Coordinates of C-alpha atoms and ligand atoms in Angstrom, one line a residue:
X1 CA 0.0 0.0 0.0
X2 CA 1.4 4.0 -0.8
X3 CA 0.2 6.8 -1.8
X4 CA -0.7 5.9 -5.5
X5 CA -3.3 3.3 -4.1
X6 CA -4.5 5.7 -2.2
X7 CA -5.1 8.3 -4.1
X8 CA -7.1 6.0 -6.3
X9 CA -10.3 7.0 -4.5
X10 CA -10.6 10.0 -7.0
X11 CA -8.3 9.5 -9.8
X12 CA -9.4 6.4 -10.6
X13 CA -13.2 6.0 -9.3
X14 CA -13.9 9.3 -9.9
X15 CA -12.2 9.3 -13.1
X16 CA -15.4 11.2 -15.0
X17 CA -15.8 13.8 -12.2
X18 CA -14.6 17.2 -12.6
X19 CA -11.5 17.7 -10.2
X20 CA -9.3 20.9 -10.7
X21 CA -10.0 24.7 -12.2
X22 CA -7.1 26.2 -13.3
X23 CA -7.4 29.9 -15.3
X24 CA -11.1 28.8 -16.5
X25 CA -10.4 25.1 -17.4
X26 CA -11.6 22.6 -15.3
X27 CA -9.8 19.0 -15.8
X28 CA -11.4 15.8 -14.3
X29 CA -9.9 13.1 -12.2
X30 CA -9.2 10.7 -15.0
X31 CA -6.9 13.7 -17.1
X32 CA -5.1 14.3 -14.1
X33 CA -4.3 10.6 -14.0
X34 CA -3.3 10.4 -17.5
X35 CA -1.1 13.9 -17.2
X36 CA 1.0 13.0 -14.3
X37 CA 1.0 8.9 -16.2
X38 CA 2.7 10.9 -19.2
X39 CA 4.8 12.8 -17.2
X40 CA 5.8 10.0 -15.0
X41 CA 6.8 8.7 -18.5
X42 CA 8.8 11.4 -19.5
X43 CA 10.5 12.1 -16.3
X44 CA 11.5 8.0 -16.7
X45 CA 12.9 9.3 -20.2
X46 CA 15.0 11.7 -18.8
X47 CA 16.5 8.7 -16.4
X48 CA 14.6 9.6 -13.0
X49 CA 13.9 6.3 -10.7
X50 CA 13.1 5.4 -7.7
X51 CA 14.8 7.4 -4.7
X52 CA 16.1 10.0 -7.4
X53 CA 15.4 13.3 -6.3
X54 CA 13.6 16.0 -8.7
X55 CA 13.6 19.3 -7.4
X56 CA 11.3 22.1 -8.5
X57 CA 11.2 25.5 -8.9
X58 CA 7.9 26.5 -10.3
X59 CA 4.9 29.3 -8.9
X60 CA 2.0 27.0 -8.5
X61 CA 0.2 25.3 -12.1
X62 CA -1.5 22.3 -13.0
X63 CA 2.3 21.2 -13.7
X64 CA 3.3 21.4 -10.4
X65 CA 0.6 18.6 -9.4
X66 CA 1.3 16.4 -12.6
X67 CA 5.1 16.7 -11.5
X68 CA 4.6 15.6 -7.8
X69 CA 2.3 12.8 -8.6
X70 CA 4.4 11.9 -11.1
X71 CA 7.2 11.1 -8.5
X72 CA 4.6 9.6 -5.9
X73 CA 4.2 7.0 -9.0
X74 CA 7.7 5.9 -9.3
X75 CA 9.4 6.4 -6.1
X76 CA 11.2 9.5 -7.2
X77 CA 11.6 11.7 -4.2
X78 CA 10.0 15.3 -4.8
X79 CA 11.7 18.3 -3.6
X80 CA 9.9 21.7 -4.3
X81 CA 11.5 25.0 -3.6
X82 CA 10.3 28.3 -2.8
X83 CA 10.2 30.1 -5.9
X84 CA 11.0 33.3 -3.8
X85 CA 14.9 31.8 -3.0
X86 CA 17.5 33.6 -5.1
X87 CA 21.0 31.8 -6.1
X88 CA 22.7 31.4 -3.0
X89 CA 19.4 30.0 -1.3
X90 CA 19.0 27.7 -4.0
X91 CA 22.4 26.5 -4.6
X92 CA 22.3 25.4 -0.9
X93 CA 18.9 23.3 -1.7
X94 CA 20.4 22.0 -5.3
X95 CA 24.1 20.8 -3.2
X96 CA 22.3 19.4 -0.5
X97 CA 19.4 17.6 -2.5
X98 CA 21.8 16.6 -5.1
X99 CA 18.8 16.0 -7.5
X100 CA 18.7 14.1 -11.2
X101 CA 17.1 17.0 -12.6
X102 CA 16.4 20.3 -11.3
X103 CA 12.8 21.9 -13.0
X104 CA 12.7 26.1 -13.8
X105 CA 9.8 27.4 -16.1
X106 CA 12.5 26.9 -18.9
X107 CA 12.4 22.7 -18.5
X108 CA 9.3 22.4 -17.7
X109 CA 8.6 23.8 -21.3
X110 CA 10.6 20.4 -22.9
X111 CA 9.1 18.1 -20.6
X112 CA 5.9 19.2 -21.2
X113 CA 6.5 18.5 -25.2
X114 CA 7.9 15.4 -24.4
X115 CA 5.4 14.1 -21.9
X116 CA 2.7 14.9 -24.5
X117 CA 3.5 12.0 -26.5
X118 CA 3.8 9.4 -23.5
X119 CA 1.5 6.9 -22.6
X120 CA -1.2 7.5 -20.3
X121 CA -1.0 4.6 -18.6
X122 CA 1.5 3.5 -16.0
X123 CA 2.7 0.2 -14.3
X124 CA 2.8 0.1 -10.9
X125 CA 6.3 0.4 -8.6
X126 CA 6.2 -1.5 -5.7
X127 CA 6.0 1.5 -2.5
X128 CA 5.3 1.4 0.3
X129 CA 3.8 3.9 2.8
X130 CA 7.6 4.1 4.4
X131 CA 9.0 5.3 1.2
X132 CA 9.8 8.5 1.2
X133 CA 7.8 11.0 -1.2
X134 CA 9.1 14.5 -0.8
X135 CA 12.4 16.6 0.7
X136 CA 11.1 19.4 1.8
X137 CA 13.6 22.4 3.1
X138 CA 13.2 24.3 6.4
X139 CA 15.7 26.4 7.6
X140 CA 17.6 25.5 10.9
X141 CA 18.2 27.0 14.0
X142 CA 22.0 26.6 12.5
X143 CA 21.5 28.8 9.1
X144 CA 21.5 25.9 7.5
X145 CA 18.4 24.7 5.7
X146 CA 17.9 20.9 6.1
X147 CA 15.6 18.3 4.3
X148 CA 12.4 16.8 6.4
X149 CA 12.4 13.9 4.6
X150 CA 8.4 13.0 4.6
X151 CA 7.1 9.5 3.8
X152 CA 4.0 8.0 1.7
X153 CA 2.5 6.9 5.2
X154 CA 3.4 11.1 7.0
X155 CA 1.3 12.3 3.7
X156 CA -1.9 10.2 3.9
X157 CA -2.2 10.0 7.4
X158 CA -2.0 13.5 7.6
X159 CA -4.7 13.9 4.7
X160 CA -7.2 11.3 5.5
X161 CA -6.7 13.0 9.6
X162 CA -7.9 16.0 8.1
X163 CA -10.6 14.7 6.0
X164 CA -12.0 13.1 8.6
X165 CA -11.6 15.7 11.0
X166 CA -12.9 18.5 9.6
X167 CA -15.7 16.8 7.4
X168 CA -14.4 17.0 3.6
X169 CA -16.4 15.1 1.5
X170 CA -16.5 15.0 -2.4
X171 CA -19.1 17.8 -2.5
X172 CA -17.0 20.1 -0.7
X173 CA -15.6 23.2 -3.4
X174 CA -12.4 23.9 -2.3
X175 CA -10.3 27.3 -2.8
X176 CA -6.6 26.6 -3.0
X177 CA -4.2 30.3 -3.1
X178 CA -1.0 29.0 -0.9
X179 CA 2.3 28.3 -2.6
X180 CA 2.3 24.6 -3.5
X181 CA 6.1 24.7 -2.3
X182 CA 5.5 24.5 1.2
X183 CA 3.4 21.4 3.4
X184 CA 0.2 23.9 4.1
X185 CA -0.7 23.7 0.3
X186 CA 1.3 20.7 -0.7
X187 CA 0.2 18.4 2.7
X188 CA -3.0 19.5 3.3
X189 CA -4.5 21.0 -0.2
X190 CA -3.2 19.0 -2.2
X191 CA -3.8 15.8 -0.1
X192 CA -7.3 16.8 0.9
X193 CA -8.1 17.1 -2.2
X194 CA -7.0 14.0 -3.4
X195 CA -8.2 11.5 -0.8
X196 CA -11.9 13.2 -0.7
X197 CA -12.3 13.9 -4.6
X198 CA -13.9 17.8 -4.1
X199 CA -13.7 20.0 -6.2
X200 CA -10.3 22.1 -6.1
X201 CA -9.9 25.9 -7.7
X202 CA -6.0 26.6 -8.0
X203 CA -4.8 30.2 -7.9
X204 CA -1.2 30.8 -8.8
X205 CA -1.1 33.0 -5.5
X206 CA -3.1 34.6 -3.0
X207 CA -3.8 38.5 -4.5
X208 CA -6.0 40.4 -2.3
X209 CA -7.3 42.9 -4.5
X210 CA -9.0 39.9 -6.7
X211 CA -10.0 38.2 -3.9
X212 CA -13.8 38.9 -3.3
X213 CA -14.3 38.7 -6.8
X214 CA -12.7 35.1 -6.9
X215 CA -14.6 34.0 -3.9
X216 CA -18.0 35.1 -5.3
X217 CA -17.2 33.7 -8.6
X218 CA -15.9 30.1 -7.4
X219 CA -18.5 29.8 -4.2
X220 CA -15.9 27.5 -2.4
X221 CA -17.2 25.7 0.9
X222 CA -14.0 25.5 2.0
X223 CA -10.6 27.3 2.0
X224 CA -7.2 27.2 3.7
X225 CA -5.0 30.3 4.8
X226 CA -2.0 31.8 6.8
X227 CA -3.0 34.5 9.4
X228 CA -2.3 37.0 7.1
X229 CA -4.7 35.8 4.5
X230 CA -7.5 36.0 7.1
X231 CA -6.2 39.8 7.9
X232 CA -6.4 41.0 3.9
X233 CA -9.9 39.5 3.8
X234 CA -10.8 41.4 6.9
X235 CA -11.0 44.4 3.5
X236 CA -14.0 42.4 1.7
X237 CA -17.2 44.8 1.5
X238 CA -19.8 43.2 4.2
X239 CA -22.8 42.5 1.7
X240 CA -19.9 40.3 -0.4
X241 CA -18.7 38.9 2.9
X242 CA -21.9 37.9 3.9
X243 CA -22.4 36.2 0.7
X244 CA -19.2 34.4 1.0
X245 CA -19.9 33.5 4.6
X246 CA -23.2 31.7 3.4
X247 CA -22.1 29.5 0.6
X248 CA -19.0 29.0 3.1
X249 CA -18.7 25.6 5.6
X250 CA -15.2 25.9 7.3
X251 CA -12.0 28.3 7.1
X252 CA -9.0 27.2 8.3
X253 CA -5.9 29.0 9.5
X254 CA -2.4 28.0 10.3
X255 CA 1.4 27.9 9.8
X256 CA 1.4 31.6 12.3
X257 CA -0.3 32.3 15.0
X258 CA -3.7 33.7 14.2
X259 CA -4.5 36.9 16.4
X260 CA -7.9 36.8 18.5
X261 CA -8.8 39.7 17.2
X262 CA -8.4 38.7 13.6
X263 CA -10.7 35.7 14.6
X264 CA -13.6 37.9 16.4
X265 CA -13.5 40.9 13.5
X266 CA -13.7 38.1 10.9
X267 CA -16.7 36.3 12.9
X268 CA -18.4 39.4 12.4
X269 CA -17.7 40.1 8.9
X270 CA -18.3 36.6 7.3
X271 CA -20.2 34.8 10.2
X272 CA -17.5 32.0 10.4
X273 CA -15.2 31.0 13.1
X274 CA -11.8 30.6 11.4
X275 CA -10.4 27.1 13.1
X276 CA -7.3 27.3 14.0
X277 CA -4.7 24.5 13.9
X278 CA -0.9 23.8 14.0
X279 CA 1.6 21.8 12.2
X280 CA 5.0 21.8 11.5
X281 CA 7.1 21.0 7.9
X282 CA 8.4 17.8 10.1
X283 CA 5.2 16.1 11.4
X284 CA 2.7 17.8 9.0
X285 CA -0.6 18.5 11.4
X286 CA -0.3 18.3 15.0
X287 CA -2.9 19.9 16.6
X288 CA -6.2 21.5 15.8
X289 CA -9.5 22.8 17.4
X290 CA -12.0 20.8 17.3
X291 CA -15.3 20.8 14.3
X292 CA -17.6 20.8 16.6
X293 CA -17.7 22.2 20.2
X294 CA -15.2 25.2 20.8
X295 CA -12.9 27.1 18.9
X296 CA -11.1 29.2 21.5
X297 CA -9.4 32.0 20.0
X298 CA -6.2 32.0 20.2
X299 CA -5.7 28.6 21.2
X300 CA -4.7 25.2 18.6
X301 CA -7.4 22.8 20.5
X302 CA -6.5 19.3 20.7
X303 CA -4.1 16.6 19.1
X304 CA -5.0 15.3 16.5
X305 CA -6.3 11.6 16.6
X306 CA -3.5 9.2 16.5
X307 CA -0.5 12.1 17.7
X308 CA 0.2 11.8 21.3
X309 CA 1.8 15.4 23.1
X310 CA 3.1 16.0 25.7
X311 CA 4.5 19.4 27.1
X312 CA 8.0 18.8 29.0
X313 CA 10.4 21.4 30.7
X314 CA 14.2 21.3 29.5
X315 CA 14.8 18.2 31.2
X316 CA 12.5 16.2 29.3
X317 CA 9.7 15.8 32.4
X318 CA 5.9 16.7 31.9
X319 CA 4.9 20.0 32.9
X320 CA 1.2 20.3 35.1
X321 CA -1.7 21.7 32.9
X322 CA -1.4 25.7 33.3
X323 CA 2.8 26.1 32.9
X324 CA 4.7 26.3 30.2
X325 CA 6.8 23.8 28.5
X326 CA 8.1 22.3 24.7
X327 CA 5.6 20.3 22.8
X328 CA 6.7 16.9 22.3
X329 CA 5.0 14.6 20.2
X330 CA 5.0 11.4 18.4
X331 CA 2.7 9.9 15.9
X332 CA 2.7 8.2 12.2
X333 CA 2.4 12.0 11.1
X334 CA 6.3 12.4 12.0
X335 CA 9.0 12.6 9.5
X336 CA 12.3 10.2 8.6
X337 CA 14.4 12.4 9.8
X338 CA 16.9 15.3 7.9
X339 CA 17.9 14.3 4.5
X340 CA 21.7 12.8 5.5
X341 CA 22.2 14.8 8.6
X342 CA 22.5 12.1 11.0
X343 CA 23.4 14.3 13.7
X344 CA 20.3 17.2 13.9
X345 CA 18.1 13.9 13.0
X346 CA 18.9 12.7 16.5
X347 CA 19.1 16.2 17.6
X348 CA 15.7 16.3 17.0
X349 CA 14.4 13.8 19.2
X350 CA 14.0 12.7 22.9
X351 CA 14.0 9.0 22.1
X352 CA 10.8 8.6 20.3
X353 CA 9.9 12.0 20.8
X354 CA 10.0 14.5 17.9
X355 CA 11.3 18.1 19.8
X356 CA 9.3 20.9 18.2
X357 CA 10.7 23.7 19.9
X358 CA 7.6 25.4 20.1
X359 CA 6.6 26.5 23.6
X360 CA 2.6 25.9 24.5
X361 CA 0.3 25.5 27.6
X362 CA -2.1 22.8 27.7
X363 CA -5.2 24.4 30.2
X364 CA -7.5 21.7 32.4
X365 CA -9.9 21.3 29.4
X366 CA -7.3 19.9 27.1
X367 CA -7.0 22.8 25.0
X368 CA -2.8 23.9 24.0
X369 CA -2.0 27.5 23.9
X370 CA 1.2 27.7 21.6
X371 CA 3.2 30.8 23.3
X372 CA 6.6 31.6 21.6
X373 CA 9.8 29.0 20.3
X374 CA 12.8 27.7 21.6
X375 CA 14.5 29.6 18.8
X376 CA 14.7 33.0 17.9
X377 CA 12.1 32.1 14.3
X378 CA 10.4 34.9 12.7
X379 CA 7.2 33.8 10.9
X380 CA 6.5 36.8 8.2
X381 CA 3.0 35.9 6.4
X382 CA 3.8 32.4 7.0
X383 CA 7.1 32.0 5.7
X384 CA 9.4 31.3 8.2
X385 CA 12.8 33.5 8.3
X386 CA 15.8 32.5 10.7
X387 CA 17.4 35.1 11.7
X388 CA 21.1 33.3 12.1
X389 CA 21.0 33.1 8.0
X390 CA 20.3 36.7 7.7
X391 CA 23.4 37.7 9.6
X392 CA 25.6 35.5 8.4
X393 CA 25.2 36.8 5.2
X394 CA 25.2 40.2 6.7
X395 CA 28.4 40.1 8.1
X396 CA 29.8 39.0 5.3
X397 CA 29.6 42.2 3.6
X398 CA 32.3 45.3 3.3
X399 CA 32.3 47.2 6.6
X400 CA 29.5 45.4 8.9
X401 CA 31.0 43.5 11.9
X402 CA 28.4 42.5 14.1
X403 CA 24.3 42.1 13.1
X404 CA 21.4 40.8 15.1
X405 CA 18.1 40.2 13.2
X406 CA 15.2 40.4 15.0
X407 CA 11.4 40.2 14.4
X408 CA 9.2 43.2 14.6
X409 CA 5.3 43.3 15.0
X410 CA 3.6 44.1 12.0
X411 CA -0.2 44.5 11.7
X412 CA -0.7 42.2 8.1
X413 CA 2.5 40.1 7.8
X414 CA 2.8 38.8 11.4
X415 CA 6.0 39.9 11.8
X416 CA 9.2 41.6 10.1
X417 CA 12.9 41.0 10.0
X418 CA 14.9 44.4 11.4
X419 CA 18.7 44.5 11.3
X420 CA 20.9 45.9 13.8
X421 CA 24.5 46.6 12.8
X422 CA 27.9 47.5 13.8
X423 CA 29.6 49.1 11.8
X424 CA 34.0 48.8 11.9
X425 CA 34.0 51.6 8.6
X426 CA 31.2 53.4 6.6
X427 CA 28.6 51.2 5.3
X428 CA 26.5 52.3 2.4
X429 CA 22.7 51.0 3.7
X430 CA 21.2 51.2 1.1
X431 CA 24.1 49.6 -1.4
X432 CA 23.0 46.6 1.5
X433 CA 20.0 46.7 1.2
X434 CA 20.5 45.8 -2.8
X435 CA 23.0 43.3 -2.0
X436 CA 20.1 41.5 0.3
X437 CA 17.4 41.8 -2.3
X438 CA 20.3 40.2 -4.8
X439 CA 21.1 37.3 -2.2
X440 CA 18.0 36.5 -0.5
X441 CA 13.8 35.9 -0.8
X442 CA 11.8 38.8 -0.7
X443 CA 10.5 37.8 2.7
X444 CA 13.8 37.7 4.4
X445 CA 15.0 41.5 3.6
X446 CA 15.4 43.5 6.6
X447 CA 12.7 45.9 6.5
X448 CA 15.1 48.3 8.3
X449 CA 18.6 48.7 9.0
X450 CA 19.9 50.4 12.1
X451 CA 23.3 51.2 13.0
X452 CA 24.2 50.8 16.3
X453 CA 27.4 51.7 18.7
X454 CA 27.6 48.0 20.1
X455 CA 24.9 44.8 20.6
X456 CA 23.3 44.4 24.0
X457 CA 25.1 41.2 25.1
X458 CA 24.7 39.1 28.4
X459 CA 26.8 38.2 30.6
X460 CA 28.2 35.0 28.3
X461 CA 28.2 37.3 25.2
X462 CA 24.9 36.4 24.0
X463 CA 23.2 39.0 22.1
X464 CA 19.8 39.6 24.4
X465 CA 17.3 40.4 21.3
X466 CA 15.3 41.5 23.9
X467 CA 16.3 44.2 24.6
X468 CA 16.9 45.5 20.5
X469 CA 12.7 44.2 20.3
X470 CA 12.3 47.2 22.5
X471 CA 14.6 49.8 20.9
X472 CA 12.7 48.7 17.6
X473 CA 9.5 49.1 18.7
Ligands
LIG501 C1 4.4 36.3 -1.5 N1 5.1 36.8 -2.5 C2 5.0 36.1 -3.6 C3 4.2 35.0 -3.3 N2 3.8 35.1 -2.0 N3 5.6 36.2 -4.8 C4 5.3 35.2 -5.7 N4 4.5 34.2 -5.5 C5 4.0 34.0 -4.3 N5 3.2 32.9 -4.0 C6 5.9 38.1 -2.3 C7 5.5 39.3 -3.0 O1 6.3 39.3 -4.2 C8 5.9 40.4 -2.1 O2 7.3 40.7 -2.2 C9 5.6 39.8 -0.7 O3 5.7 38.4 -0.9 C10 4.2 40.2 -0.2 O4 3.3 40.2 -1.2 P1 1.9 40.9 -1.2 O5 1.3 40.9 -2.5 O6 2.0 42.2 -0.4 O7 1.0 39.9 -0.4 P2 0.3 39.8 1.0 O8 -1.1 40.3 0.8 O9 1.1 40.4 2.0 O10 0.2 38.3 1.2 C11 1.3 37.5 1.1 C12 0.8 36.0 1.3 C13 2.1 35.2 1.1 C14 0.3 35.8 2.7 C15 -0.3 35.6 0.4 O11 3.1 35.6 2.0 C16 1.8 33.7 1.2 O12 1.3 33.1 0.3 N6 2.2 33.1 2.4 C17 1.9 31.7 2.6 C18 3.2 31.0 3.1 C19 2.9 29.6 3.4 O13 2.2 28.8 2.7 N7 3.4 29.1 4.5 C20 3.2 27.8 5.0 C21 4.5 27.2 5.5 S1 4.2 25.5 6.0 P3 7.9 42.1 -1.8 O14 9.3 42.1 -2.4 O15 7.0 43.1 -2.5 O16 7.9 42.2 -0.3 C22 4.1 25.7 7.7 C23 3.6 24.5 8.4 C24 2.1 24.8 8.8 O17 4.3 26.7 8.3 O18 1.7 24.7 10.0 O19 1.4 25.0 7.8
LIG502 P1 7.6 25.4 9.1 O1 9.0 25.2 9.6 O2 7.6 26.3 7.9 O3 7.0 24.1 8.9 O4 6.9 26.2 10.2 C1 6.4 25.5 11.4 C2 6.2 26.5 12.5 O5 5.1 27.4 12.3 C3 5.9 25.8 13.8 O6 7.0 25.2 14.4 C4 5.2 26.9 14.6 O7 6.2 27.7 15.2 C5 4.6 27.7 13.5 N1 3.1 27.5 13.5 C6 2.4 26.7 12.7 N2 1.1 26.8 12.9 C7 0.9 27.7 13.9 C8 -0.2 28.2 14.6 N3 -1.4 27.9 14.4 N4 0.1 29.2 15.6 C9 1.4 29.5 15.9 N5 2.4 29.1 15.2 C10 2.2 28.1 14.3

């Protein structure tokens, strides 16, 4: 049994049924078998087998789907990457992935002539649900971006949880606008989708000014966002928000903490209680409020059935409901480990305990309050930015010889990077500031640049961000 068998549900016996609009065409469950067949076909041509890697570089498309069930349906372990990375991002990702073929727009073009005249049907390979399926890259506490190496078995337990879990049946009409490169869109659209055979509208992104007019014109019932999607909808004219909220049945939020307030002013506007829920690139879904019953704002409800957690101090031992501690958790949702990084694969457990680092408080009623990380992570409309990577590459350049990144509040993104500096000769910010936008993703440019005399360090010389949060603000 993998992923291919079990994706079967739709693409094969609902081979007639309409499964995916993309820019006003609408392809059933059968063409999206025979597309990703043909390109399983030509990605064979091109020498790909099982336990190659393929890594892709493509904005979302009905490509991007034929290319990853392509590799689910010979063993070829997919490896997308955000389209936002410049060079030195992605040379990192190509080195460390070491991948038969690497996919931009320009060879996607080829392999989509070549697929074209493929077959459209496919043998079978034998996989099974501990085979690995996907690489995908999150950046470390180190600066260095590892591979979660997720399995047949991590991908549909996590999709057939959340089917079950939050009711997705075949007549849902589901909105997807997240980047395909990450495990939001790629773990729980994309497998959602698949194992309940609804309806899916693609988007190549999330654009808020077409928004309302994409929701009125699709009528989904059921849609997935980062807080900061929820916060841009919070713009939607009430009459067409009501509308929305009528033909709507459940929003879900995740990857960032969703503010409270975000939750009550969209209750208003749309009549919907976003539910909230928390995963991780590693484990996929951990936690979630529940369907039915409460939603408490704020708050990421209950594991999921099947995940055991447990919140532990720094030694490992159970905290009492009401204090603060690391969420631990174990489950058939958690990864293989870092892709050949031995070391920060064990690093990351507690025997057979996966170490999130994030911080929560589990209250008498069951319900976890995440509340901060281990690390100094700053989540920026749901991409994730370390801050370590940023001032490496800061220090690296003429005249800056000390910088600490830190996250500021921001009222639509979440957060943003600043940088502090110090400065051993005159340094040209705004010649910087280029060389960032050159080096790194969009997200990860310092949205300010502050010299300072010296960094507030402790005692052990450890910068106390802290204290810079404050200055910032
Ligand atoms: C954002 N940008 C994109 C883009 N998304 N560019 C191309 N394609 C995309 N998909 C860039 C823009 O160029 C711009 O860069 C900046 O990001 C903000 O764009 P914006 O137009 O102002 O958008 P905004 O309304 O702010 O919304 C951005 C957003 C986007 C929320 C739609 O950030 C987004 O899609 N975030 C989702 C990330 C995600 O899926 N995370 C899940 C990780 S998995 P510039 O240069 O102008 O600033 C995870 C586990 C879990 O965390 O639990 O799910
Ligand atoms: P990533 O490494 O991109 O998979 O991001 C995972 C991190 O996103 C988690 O470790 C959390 O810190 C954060 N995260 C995901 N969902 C939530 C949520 N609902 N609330 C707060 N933080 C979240």
């Amino acid at each position: 049994m993998n992923l291919r068998d079990r994706f079967a549900v739709s693409l094969f016996h609902r081979a007639a049924e309409p499964a995916l609009e993309w820019q006003g065409t609408t392809h059933t469950f059968g063409e999206i078998d025979a597309r990703s067949n043909r390109m399983a076909h030509a990605l064979t041509a091109r020498g790909l087998t099982r336990g190659d890697r393929l890594c892709v570089y493509l904005a979302n498309s009905p490509d991007f789907i034929d290319l990853f069930l392509a590799c689910i349906k010979l063993g070829v372990i997919f490896v997308p990457i955000n389209i936002l990375y410049r060079e030195r991002e992605l040379n990192h990702i190509l080195s460390d992935a070491d991948p038969k073929l690497y996919i931009t727009d320009a060879e996607l073009h080829s392999l989509r002539a070549s697929a074209a005249d493929q077959s459209s049907e496919l043998s079978a390979v034998p996989l099974t649900m501990d085979s690995p399926a996907a690489l995908v890259y999150t950046s470390g506490t180190t600066g260095v971006s590892k591979g979660a190496v997720l399995t047949h078995g991590n991908f549909h337990f996590n999709g057939s949880t959340l089917v079950k879990e939050w009711r997705i049946t075949s007549d849902d009409r589901f909105l997807l606008a997240l980047p395909l490169f990450h495990v939001h869109a790629l773990g729980n659209g994309i497998h959602c989708w698949l194992l309940s055979g609804c309806l899916m509208r693609l988007l190549e992104r999330f654009e808020h000014e077409k928004a309302t007019a994409t929701f009125l014109d699709f009528q989904p019932t059921l849609f997935f966002g980062v807080p900061t999607v929820y916060v841009r909808l919070l713009e939607t004219a009430p009459d067409a928000a009501r509308e929305i909220g009528q033909r709507m049945r459940l929003f879900v939020s995740g990857s960032a903490p969703l503010p409270a307030q975000t939750l009550e002013d969209f209750r208003k506007l749309f009549g919907h209680t976003i539910l909230e829920r928390y995963g991780m690139t590693e484990t996929l879904m951990n936690i979630s409020n529940p369907y039915d019953g409460e939603r408490r704002p704020g708050s990421v409800g209950f594991p999921l059935p099947g995940i055991t957690v447990r919140v532990a101090n720094s030694e490992g031992q159970d905290v009492p409901d009401g204090e603060t501690g690391e969420v631990y958790l174990k489950g058939p949702n958690v990864f293989a480990g870092y892709w050949r990084r031995e070391e920060a694969s064990r690093n990351a457990f507690d025997g057979e305990w996966f170490k999130t680092g994030d911080l929560c408080v589990r209250s008498a009623d069951g319900y976890h309050t995440l509340c901060g990380r281990r690390s100094d992570l700053i989540i920026s409309g749901g991409f994730n930015i370390y801050p370590r990577e940023i001032e490496e590459f800061l220090m690296e350049q003429p005249g800056v010889s000390e910088a600490a990144v830190v996250g500021e509040a921001h009222p639509v993104r979440g957060e943003v990077p600043v940088a502090y500096l110090v400065a051993r000769e005159a340094v040209d910010l705004a010649a910087l500031e280029a060389t960032c936008r050159q080096s790194l993703a969009s997200f990860k440019i310092p949205r300010r640049f502050e010299l300072v005399e010296k960094l507030p360090r402790n005692a052990l010389g450890k910068v106390q961000k802290h204290l810079l949060q404050r200055t910032g603000a």
